[in-house]
GROMACS .gro file of C-alpha atoms in nm:
model
  385
    1UNK     CA    1   0.654   1.539   1.963
    2UNK     CA    2   0.319   1.702   1.990
    3UNK     CA    3   0.069   1.803   1.731
    4UNK     CA    4  -0.286   1.938   1.679
    5UNK     CA    5  -0.565   1.844   1.530
    6UNK     CA    6  -0.906   1.992   1.408
    7UNK     CA    7  -1.257   1.882   1.510
    8UNK     CA    8  -1.575   2.036   1.443
    9UNK     CA    9  -1.880   2.136   1.158
   10UNK     CA   10  -1.829   2.118   0.821
   11UNK     CA   11  -2.004   2.214   0.545
   12UNK     CA   12  -1.908   2.023   0.236
   13UNK     CA   13  -2.013   1.960  -0.159
   14UNK     CA   14  -2.049   1.627  -0.302
   15UNK     CA   15  -1.990   1.602  -0.694
   16UNK     CA   16  -2.058   1.284  -0.894
   17UNK     CA   17  -1.800   1.252  -1.121
   18UNK     CA   18  -1.828   0.901  -1.261
   19UNK     CA   19  -2.102   0.634  -1.284
   20UNK     CA   20  -1.965   0.418  -1.011
   21UNK     CA   21  -2.049   0.617  -0.718
   22UNK     CA   22  -2.052   0.972  -0.570
   23UNK     CA   23  -1.744   1.159  -0.415
   24UNK     CA   24  -1.736   1.265  -0.097
   25UNK     CA   25  -1.555   1.537  -0.028
   26UNK     CA   26  -1.536   1.458   0.355
   27UNK     CA   27  -1.366   1.634   0.653
   28UNK     CA   28  -1.049   1.509   0.762
   29UNK     CA   29  -1.088   1.360   1.122
   30UNK     CA   30  -0.718   1.446   1.177
   31UNK     CA   31  -0.470   1.628   0.996
   32UNK     CA   32  -0.120   1.578   1.150
   33UNK     CA   33   0.177   1.776   1.101
   34UNK     CA   34   0.492   1.619   1.189
   35UNK     CA   35   0.756   1.603   0.887
   36UNK     CA   36   0.927   1.874   0.671
   37UNK     CA   37   0.860   1.708   0.347
   38UNK     CA   38   0.651   1.500   0.136
   39UNK     CA   39   0.564   1.154   0.333
   40UNK     CA   40   0.645   0.835   0.084
   41UNK     CA   41   0.441   0.597   0.314
   42UNK     CA   42   0.255   0.508   0.604
   43UNK     CA   43   0.241   0.143   0.756
   44UNK     CA   44   0.069   0.024   1.059
   45UNK     CA   45   0.263  -0.185   1.290
   46UNK     CA   46  -0.031  -0.407   1.382
   47UNK     CA   47   0.062  -0.756   1.469
   48UNK     CA   48  -0.240  -0.985   1.367
   49UNK     CA   49  -0.093  -1.278   1.576
   50UNK     CA   50   0.011  -1.113   1.881
   51UNK     CA   51  -0.278  -0.823   1.848
   52UNK     CA   52   0.010  -0.588   1.949
   53UNK     CA   53   0.072  -0.230   1.812
   54UNK     CA   54  -0.307  -0.180   1.714
   55UNK     CA   55  -0.302   0.201   1.718
   56UNK     CA   56   0.103   0.220   1.635
   57UNK     CA   57   0.177   0.355   1.260
   58UNK     CA   58   0.512   0.482   1.115
   59UNK     CA   59   0.557   0.754   0.851
   60UNK     CA   60   0.846   0.753   0.627
   61UNK     CA   61   0.918   1.136   0.434
   62UNK     CA   62   1.148   1.284   0.199
   63UNK     CA   63   1.273   1.485   0.451
   64UNK     CA   64   1.528   1.159   0.493
   65UNK     CA   65   1.357   1.041   0.829
   66UNK     CA   66   1.051   0.793   1.018
   67UNK     CA   67   0.782   0.915   1.259
   68UNK     CA   68   0.659   0.649   1.503
   69UNK     CA   69   0.282   0.781   1.584
   70UNK     CA   70   0.002   0.677   1.843
   71UNK     CA   71  -0.303   0.720   1.706
   72UNK     CA   72  -0.483   0.715   2.066
   73UNK     CA   73  -0.278   1.026   2.167
   74UNK     CA   74  -0.290   1.151   1.811
   75UNK     CA   75   0.103   1.243   1.849
   76UNK     CA   76   0.447   1.140   1.710
   77UNK     CA   77   0.599   1.009   1.975
   78UNK     CA   78   0.979   0.893   1.807
   79UNK     CA   79   1.167   1.020   1.529
   80UNK     CA   80   1.426   0.777   1.324
   81UNK     CA   81   1.686   0.947   1.077
   82UNK     CA   82   2.051   0.819   0.986
   83UNK     CA   83   2.322   1.043   0.839
   84UNK     CA   84   2.329   0.827   0.534
   85UNK     CA   85   1.974   0.822   0.431
   86UNK     CA   86   1.936   1.064   0.147
   87UNK     CA   87   1.633   1.335   0.122
   88UNK     CA   88   1.384   1.288  -0.159
   89UNK     CA   89   1.529   0.913  -0.200
   90UNK     CA   90   1.297   0.762   0.059
   91UNK     CA   91   1.126   0.446  -0.028
   92UNK     CA   92   0.857   0.275   0.199
   93UNK     CA   93   0.876   0.143   0.550
   94UNK     CA   94   0.797  -0.226   0.669
   95UNK     CA   95   0.823  -0.367   1.051
   96UNK     CA   96   0.925  -0.689   1.143
   97UNK     CA   97   0.764  -0.828   1.445
   98UNK     CA   98   0.999  -1.043   1.581
   99UNK     CA   99   1.309  -0.804   1.612
  100UNK     CA  100   1.108  -0.547   1.653
  101UNK     CA  101   1.265  -0.338   1.371
  102UNK     CA  102   1.154  -0.080   1.114
  103UNK     CA  103   1.299  -0.136   0.807
  104UNK     CA  104   1.343   0.159   0.517
  105UNK     CA  105   1.521   0.232   0.224
  106UNK     CA  106   1.684   0.565   0.097
  107UNK     CA  107   1.910   0.540  -0.232
  108UNK     CA  108   2.065   0.216  -0.268
  109UNK     CA  109   2.061   0.134   0.103
  110UNK     CA  110   1.865  -0.068   0.356
  111UNK     CA  111   1.817   0.048   0.708
  112UNK     CA  112   1.690  -0.140   1.021
  113UNK     CA  113   1.589   0.082   1.348
  114UNK     CA  114   1.530  -0.089   1.665
  115UNK     CA  115   1.185   0.075   1.805
  116UNK     CA  116   1.245  -0.039   2.154
  117UNK     CA  117   1.552   0.266   2.143
  118UNK     CA  118   1.427   0.458   2.447
  119UNK     CA  119   1.553   0.802   2.280
  120UNK     CA  120   1.288   1.023   2.117
  121UNK     CA  121   1.509   1.118   1.845
  122UNK     CA  122   1.694   0.830   1.721
  123UNK     CA  123   1.977   0.988   1.493
  124UNK     CA  124   2.158   0.670   1.398
  125UNK     CA  125   2.045   0.317   1.248
  126UNK     CA  126   2.070  -0.019   1.441
  127UNK     CA  127   2.209  -0.194   1.116
  128UNK     CA  128   2.177  -0.104   0.739
  129UNK     CA  129   2.339  -0.242   0.400
  130UNK     CA  130   2.381  -0.133   0.075
  131UNK     CA  131   2.243  -0.275  -0.272
  132UNK     CA  132   2.338  -0.229  -0.642
  133UNK     CA  133   2.097   0.102  -0.727
  134UNK     CA  134   1.843   0.341  -0.576
  135UNK     CA  135   1.582   0.117  -0.425
  136UNK     CA  136   1.212   0.219  -0.488
  137UNK     CA  137   1.036  -0.024  -0.246
  138UNK     CA  138   1.100  -0.317   0.019
  139UNK     CA  139   0.902  -0.606   0.105
  140UNK     CA  140   0.988  -0.868   0.394
  141UNK     CA  141   0.943  -1.228   0.381
  142UNK     CA  142   0.849  -1.412   0.737
  143UNK     CA  143   0.939  -1.736   0.606
  144UNK     CA  144   1.307  -1.694   0.482
  145UNK     CA  145   1.346  -1.368   0.664
  146UNK     CA  146   1.458  -1.196   0.355
  147UNK     CA  147   1.393  -0.837   0.244
  148UNK     CA  148   1.333  -0.784  -0.134
  149UNK     CA  149   1.469  -0.461  -0.241
  150UNK     CA  150   1.317  -0.331  -0.575
  151UNK     CA  151   1.553  -0.099  -0.759
  152UNK     CA  152   1.590   0.109  -1.092
  153UNK     CA  153   1.794  -0.113  -1.264
  154UNK     CA  154   1.522  -0.367  -1.264
  155UNK     CA  155   1.711  -0.585  -1.023
  156UNK     CA  156   1.515  -0.791  -0.723
  157UNK     CA  157   1.832  -0.749  -0.457
  158UNK     CA  158   1.759  -1.010  -0.145
  159UNK     CA  159   1.907  -0.921   0.215
  160UNK     CA  160   1.901  -1.160   0.484
  161UNK     CA  161   1.707  -0.895   0.745
  162UNK     CA  162   2.046  -0.932   0.980
  163UNK     CA  163   2.211  -0.810   0.730
  164UNK     CA  164   2.486  -1.056   0.800
  165UNK     CA  165   2.537  -1.204   0.459
  166UNK     CA  166   2.606  -1.036   0.104
  167UNK     CA  167   2.307  -0.935  -0.091
  168UNK     CA  168   2.180  -1.161  -0.364
  169UNK     CA  169   2.113  -0.958  -0.677
  170UNK     CA  170   1.876  -1.092  -0.923
  171UNK     CA  171   1.787  -0.931  -1.225
  172UNK     CA  172   1.419  -0.933  -1.329
  173UNK     CA  173   1.305  -0.633  -1.553
  174UNK     CA  174   1.469  -0.445  -1.874
  175UNK     CA  175   1.388  -0.097  -1.674
  176UNK     CA  176   1.283  -0.002  -1.322
  177UNK     CA  177   1.155  -0.281  -1.098
  178UNK     CA  178   0.894  -0.083  -0.887
  179UNK     CA  179   0.770  -0.309  -0.627
  180UNK     CA  180   0.784  -0.684  -0.479
  181UNK     CA  181   0.547  -0.889  -0.318
  182UNK     CA  182   0.591  -1.227  -0.137
  183UNK     CA  183   0.345  -1.497  -0.178
  184UNK     CA  184   0.299  -1.873  -0.051
  185UNK     CA  185   0.151  -2.087  -0.302
  186UNK     CA  186   0.034  -2.427  -0.236
  187UNK     CA  187   0.025  -2.694  -0.533
  188UNK     CA  188  -0.259  -2.935  -0.504
  189UNK     CA  189  -0.105  -3.176  -0.704
  190UNK     CA  190   0.243  -3.202  -0.530
  191UNK     CA  191   0.068  -3.085  -0.193
  192UNK     CA  192   0.350  -2.851  -0.142
  193UNK     CA  193   0.377  -2.517  -0.039
  194UNK     CA  194   0.655  -2.278  -0.273
  195UNK     CA  195   0.744  -1.981  -0.155
  196UNK     CA  196   0.750  -1.688  -0.472
  197UNK     CA  197   0.845  -1.325  -0.497
  198UNK     CA  198   0.626  -1.161  -0.717
  199UNK     CA  199   0.749  -0.817  -0.926
  200UNK     CA  200   0.619  -0.557  -1.146
  201UNK     CA  201   0.821  -0.317  -1.357
  202UNK     CA  202   0.820  -0.005  -1.580
  203UNK     CA  203   0.890  -0.259  -1.870
  204UNK     CA  204   0.474  -0.359  -1.814
  205UNK     CA  205   0.593  -0.673  -1.738
  206UNK     CA  206   0.488  -0.901  -1.410
  207UNK     CA  207   0.743  -1.149  -1.282
  208UNK     CA  208   0.779  -1.482  -1.078
  209UNK     CA  209   1.050  -1.583  -0.885
  210UNK     CA  210   1.126  -1.881  -0.693
  211UNK     CA  211   1.283  -1.756  -0.362
  212UNK     CA  212   1.450  -2.061  -0.266
  213UNK     CA  213   1.642  -2.124  -0.609
  214UNK     CA  214   1.646  -1.724  -0.669
  215UNK     CA  215   1.565  -1.789  -1.012
  216UNK     CA  216   1.249  -1.592  -1.214
  217UNK     CA  217   0.987  -1.843  -1.364
  218UNK     CA  218   0.812  -1.641  -1.563
  219UNK     CA  219   0.788  -1.274  -1.669
  220UNK     CA  220   0.456  -1.181  -1.819
  221UNK     CA  221   0.330  -0.883  -2.034
  222UNK     CA  222   0.063  -0.698  -1.877
  223UNK     CA  223  -0.101  -0.661  -2.219
  224UNK     CA  224  -0.140  -1.008  -2.272
  225UNK     CA  225  -0.331  -1.065  -1.979
  226UNK     CA  226  -0.627  -0.809  -2.102
  227UNK     CA  227  -0.550  -0.999  -2.464
  228UNK     CA  228  -0.598  -1.368  -2.353
  229UNK     CA  229  -0.884  -1.297  -2.134
  230UNK     CA  230  -1.052  -1.097  -2.416
  231UNK     CA  231  -1.069  -0.770  -2.207
  232UNK     CA  232  -1.049  -0.443  -2.394
  233UNK     CA  233  -0.745  -0.241  -2.337
  234UNK     CA  234  -0.774   0.139  -2.428
  235UNK     CA  235  -0.507   0.329  -2.573
  236UNK     CA  236  -0.195   0.263  -2.790
  237UNK     CA  237   0.083   0.197  -2.508
  238UNK     CA  238   0.046  -0.052  -2.258
  239UNK     CA  239  -0.055   0.063  -1.877
  240UNK     CA  240   0.236   0.064  -1.641
  241UNK     CA  241   0.175  -0.147  -1.309
  242UNK     CA  242   0.249   0.081  -0.999
  243UNK     CA  243   0.168  -0.168  -0.692
  244UNK     CA  244   0.102  -0.517  -0.630
  245UNK     CA  245  -0.083  -0.633  -0.349
  246UNK     CA  246  -0.126  -1.011  -0.236
  247UNK     CA  247  -0.447  -1.118  -0.080
  248UNK     CA  248  -0.550  -1.491   0.011
  249UNK     CA  249  -0.430  -1.628  -0.339
  250UNK     CA  250  -0.538  -1.326  -0.525
  251UNK     CA  251  -0.282  -1.085  -0.664
  252UNK     CA  252  -0.394  -0.699  -0.709
  253UNK     CA  253  -0.204  -0.490  -0.965
  254UNK     CA  254  -0.284  -0.122  -0.963
  255UNK     CA  255  -0.243   0.000  -1.325
  256UNK     CA  256  -0.172   0.338  -1.444
  257UNK     CA  257  -0.514   0.334  -1.665
  258UNK     CA  258  -0.708   0.321  -1.374
  259UNK     CA  259  -0.773  -0.079  -1.357
  260UNK     CA  260  -0.709  -0.295  -1.092
  261UNK     CA  261  -0.628  -0.608  -1.211
  262UNK     CA  262  -0.699  -0.927  -1.003
  263UNK     CA  263  -0.477  -1.230  -1.078
  264UNK     CA  264  -0.503  -1.593  -0.953
  265UNK     CA  265  -0.169  -1.636  -0.803
  266UNK     CA  266  -0.130  -1.984  -0.850
  267UNK     CA  267  -0.219  -1.970  -1.205
  268UNK     CA  268  -0.025  -1.684  -1.285
  269UNK     CA  269   0.162  -1.861  -1.571
  270UNK     CA  270  -0.169  -1.918  -1.741
  271UNK     CA  271  -0.270  -1.560  -1.722
  272UNK     CA  272  -0.564  -1.649  -1.502
  273UNK     CA  273  -0.753  -1.353  -1.363
  274UNK     CA  274  -1.066  -1.311  -1.153
  275UNK     CA  275  -1.131  -0.970  -1.290
  276UNK     CA  276  -1.057  -0.637  -1.422
  277UNK     CA  277  -1.227  -0.359  -1.275
  278UNK     CA  278  -1.228  -0.003  -1.408
  279UNK     CA  279  -1.182   0.159  -1.091
  280UNK     CA  280  -1.046   0.510  -1.138
  281UNK     CA  281  -0.994   0.730  -1.450
  282UNK     CA  282  -0.624   0.786  -1.377
  283UNK     CA  283  -0.356   0.612  -1.214
  284UNK     CA  284  -0.422   0.397  -0.920
  285UNK     CA  285  -0.113   0.456  -0.670
  286UNK     CA  286  -0.177   0.186  -0.454
  287UNK     CA  287  -0.447  -0.109  -0.379
  288UNK     CA  288  -0.484  -0.310  -0.013
  289UNK     CA  289  -0.748  -0.489   0.163
  290UNK     CA  290  -0.874  -0.318   0.510
  291UNK     CA  291  -0.719  -0.437   0.794
  292UNK     CA  292  -1.053  -0.353   0.965
  293UNK     CA  293  -1.297  -0.580   0.781
  294UNK     CA  294  -1.149  -0.844   0.555
  295UNK     CA  295  -1.428  -0.810   0.301
  296UNK     CA  296  -1.308  -0.421   0.180
  297UNK     CA  297  -1.066  -0.340  -0.054
  298UNK     CA  298  -0.920   0.010  -0.102
  299UNK     CA  299  -0.798   0.148  -0.403
  300UNK     CA  300  -0.577   0.508  -0.368
  301UNK     CA  301  -0.570   0.719  -0.721
  302UNK     CA  302  -0.486   1.025  -0.897
  303UNK     CA  303  -0.828   1.113  -0.950
  304UNK     CA  304  -0.775   1.318  -0.587
  305UNK     CA  305  -0.982   1.009  -0.408
  306UNK     CA  306  -0.948   0.675  -0.250
  307UNK     CA  307  -1.254   0.416  -0.290
  308UNK     CA  308  -1.402   0.101  -0.039
  309UNK     CA  309  -1.481  -0.159  -0.246
  310UNK     CA  310  -1.680  -0.461  -0.113
  311UNK     CA  311  -1.572  -0.821  -0.204
  312UNK     CA  312  -1.758  -1.047  -0.383
  313UNK     CA  313  -1.793  -1.386  -0.455
  314UNK     CA  314  -2.055  -1.568  -0.708
  315UNK     CA  315  -2.057  -1.994  -0.698
  316UNK     CA  316  -1.732  -1.968  -0.503
  317UNK     CA  317  -1.579  -1.764  -0.742
  318UNK     CA  318  -1.419  -1.411  -0.690
  319UNK     CA  319  -1.569  -1.130  -0.916
  320UNK     CA  320  -1.516  -0.763  -0.925
  321UNK     CA  321  -1.596  -0.585  -0.600
  322UNK     CA  322  -1.895  -0.320  -0.610
  323UNK     CA  323  -1.809   0.008  -0.478
  324UNK     CA  324  -1.929   0.126  -0.134
  325UNK     CA  325  -1.736   0.482  -0.085
  326UNK     CA  326  -1.521   0.722  -0.269
  327UNK     CA  327  -1.359   1.003  -0.056
  328UNK     CA  328  -1.207   1.311  -0.206
  329UNK     CA  329  -0.897   1.397  -0.128
  330UNK     CA  330  -0.695   1.713  -0.099
  331UNK     CA  331  -0.347   1.644  -0.267
  332UNK     CA  332  -0.157   1.408  -0.493
  333UNK     CA  333  -0.126   1.083  -0.302
  334UNK     CA  334   0.186   0.866  -0.255
  335UNK     CA  335   0.026   0.559  -0.017
  336UNK     CA  336  -0.277   0.421   0.178
  337UNK     CA  337  -0.278   0.191   0.470
  338UNK     CA  338  -0.533   0.064   0.722
  339UNK     CA  339  -0.565  -0.028   1.094
  340UNK     CA  340  -0.779  -0.268   1.285
  341UNK     CA  341  -0.974   0.052   1.460
  342UNK     CA  342  -1.123   0.147   1.108
  343UNK     CA  343  -0.844   0.417   1.047
  344UNK     CA  344  -0.789   0.509   0.676
  345UNK     CA  345  -0.388   0.669   0.667
  346UNK     CA  346  -0.340   0.879   0.372
  347UNK     CA  347   0.030   0.995   0.252
  348UNK     CA  348   0.069   1.249   0.008
  349UNK     CA  349   0.284   1.526  -0.159
  350UNK     CA  350   0.250   1.689   0.136
  351UNK     CA  351   0.476   1.666   0.499
  352UNK     CA  352   0.099   1.616   0.658
  353UNK     CA  353  -0.081   1.290   0.780
  354UNK     CA  354  -0.430   1.243   0.662
  355UNK     CA  355  -0.619   1.022   0.922
  356UNK     CA  356  -0.979   0.916   0.826
  357UNK     CA  357  -1.184   0.692   1.054
  358UNK     CA  358  -1.500   0.524   0.969
  359UNK     CA  359  -1.769   0.384   1.190
  360UNK     CA  360  -1.977   0.117   1.029
  361UNK     CA  361  -1.802   0.235   0.694
  362UNK     CA  362  -1.994   0.544   0.730
  363UNK     CA  363  -1.810   0.874   0.814
  364UNK     CA  364  -2.084   1.125   0.708
  365UNK     CA  365  -2.454   1.142   0.739
  366UNK     CA  366  -2.573   1.250   0.383
  367UNK     CA  367  -2.876   1.518   0.420
  368UNK     CA  368  -3.151   1.554   0.140
  369UNK     CA  369  -3.009   1.677  -0.190
  370UNK     CA  370  -3.055   2.043  -0.175
  371UNK     CA  371  -2.962   2.093  -0.583
  372UNK     CA  372  -3.003   1.804  -0.873
  373UNK     CA  373  -2.848   1.444  -0.801
  374UNK     CA  374  -2.517   1.546  -0.982
  375UNK     CA  375  -2.439   1.852  -0.704
  376UNK     CA  376  -2.556   1.778  -0.357
  377UNK     CA  377  -2.427   1.878  -0.006
  378UNK     CA  378  -2.344   1.689   0.295
  379UNK     CA  379  -2.305   1.800   0.671
  380UNK     CA  380  -2.021   1.649   0.893
  381UNK     CA  381  -2.067   1.636   1.274
  382UNK     CA  382  -1.774   1.490   1.432
  383UNK     CA  383  -1.733   1.425   1.817
  384UNK     CA  384  -1.438   1.414   1.998
  385UNK     CA  385  -1.429   1.117   2.224
   0.00000   0.00000   0.00000
């Protein structure tokens, strides 16, 4: 399914809106139409072990479909849908390298699509299974071959990825369970590695579950992480957690108040954190580590921008990262993803996929300011290969 892109010379205004750095209102290298409704997710299929699918991504849309894209061609090459998938009820998409299956969720059901299907338009899933309530997010654990589905009732529903077994429903939160993340934790005292599933909910809590026993071990209040670490917490209400991401023993929890909370996964029950970063003014929709640079974190915010941060350590201890760049986006965002080839992919409330590519983390050449420091101009010159 072919699409078009625009390349050229763009003049754009930069406005410094915060002390943490300038907003770069930059040109989008590629703006790709393809779907008919808002994108809920964009996922990289890259396998770091086999180095396969470097330039292959998948987008999920509220038009009740998934599209497979080849970034080398800049086109959508395959579309997946199923009659049971519900418009405006689409969660994220994840890829299982072993079975070559894309998994997504729509309403209370999880669907699997084999990407090796030779059809360009695939109108029926390979497999599916139903949970208890509307699913907001799914995560895949390679070790246990389980899919964890976070639902509106506050449950985590565990599916065997083959859907051969009856799903296991585990209550975790008093209200909406929004996201989950599988984490392997090595205990020095026991010299054993344990498999856990961390979840965030709209009850302002973060939970940890033992995957082997399917029992919750700890359910901690977001506000207590601030109080026990003597950190200021603005406002009368606790900030809701909106995403959770695991990176080398570090849990990155994105909060409604623009704070990025870095929690030590192996000391979770002790409320141990690395830092609480005042990253944005408004809600952080998602945070992740860059696939193209292990020392770079990204945050996506309702500030209408995404930011790149350089990870820092002092005396072997993780400390708050430093801002490297902020890029203004056009629409309210839903998801951010990266690939090894310096691509940053943005899914937002429009049907279009926005693709940025960084060369040495520098998309633009900034000219000498033509106004005062708070407003300057930048010239973008993009060359098609």
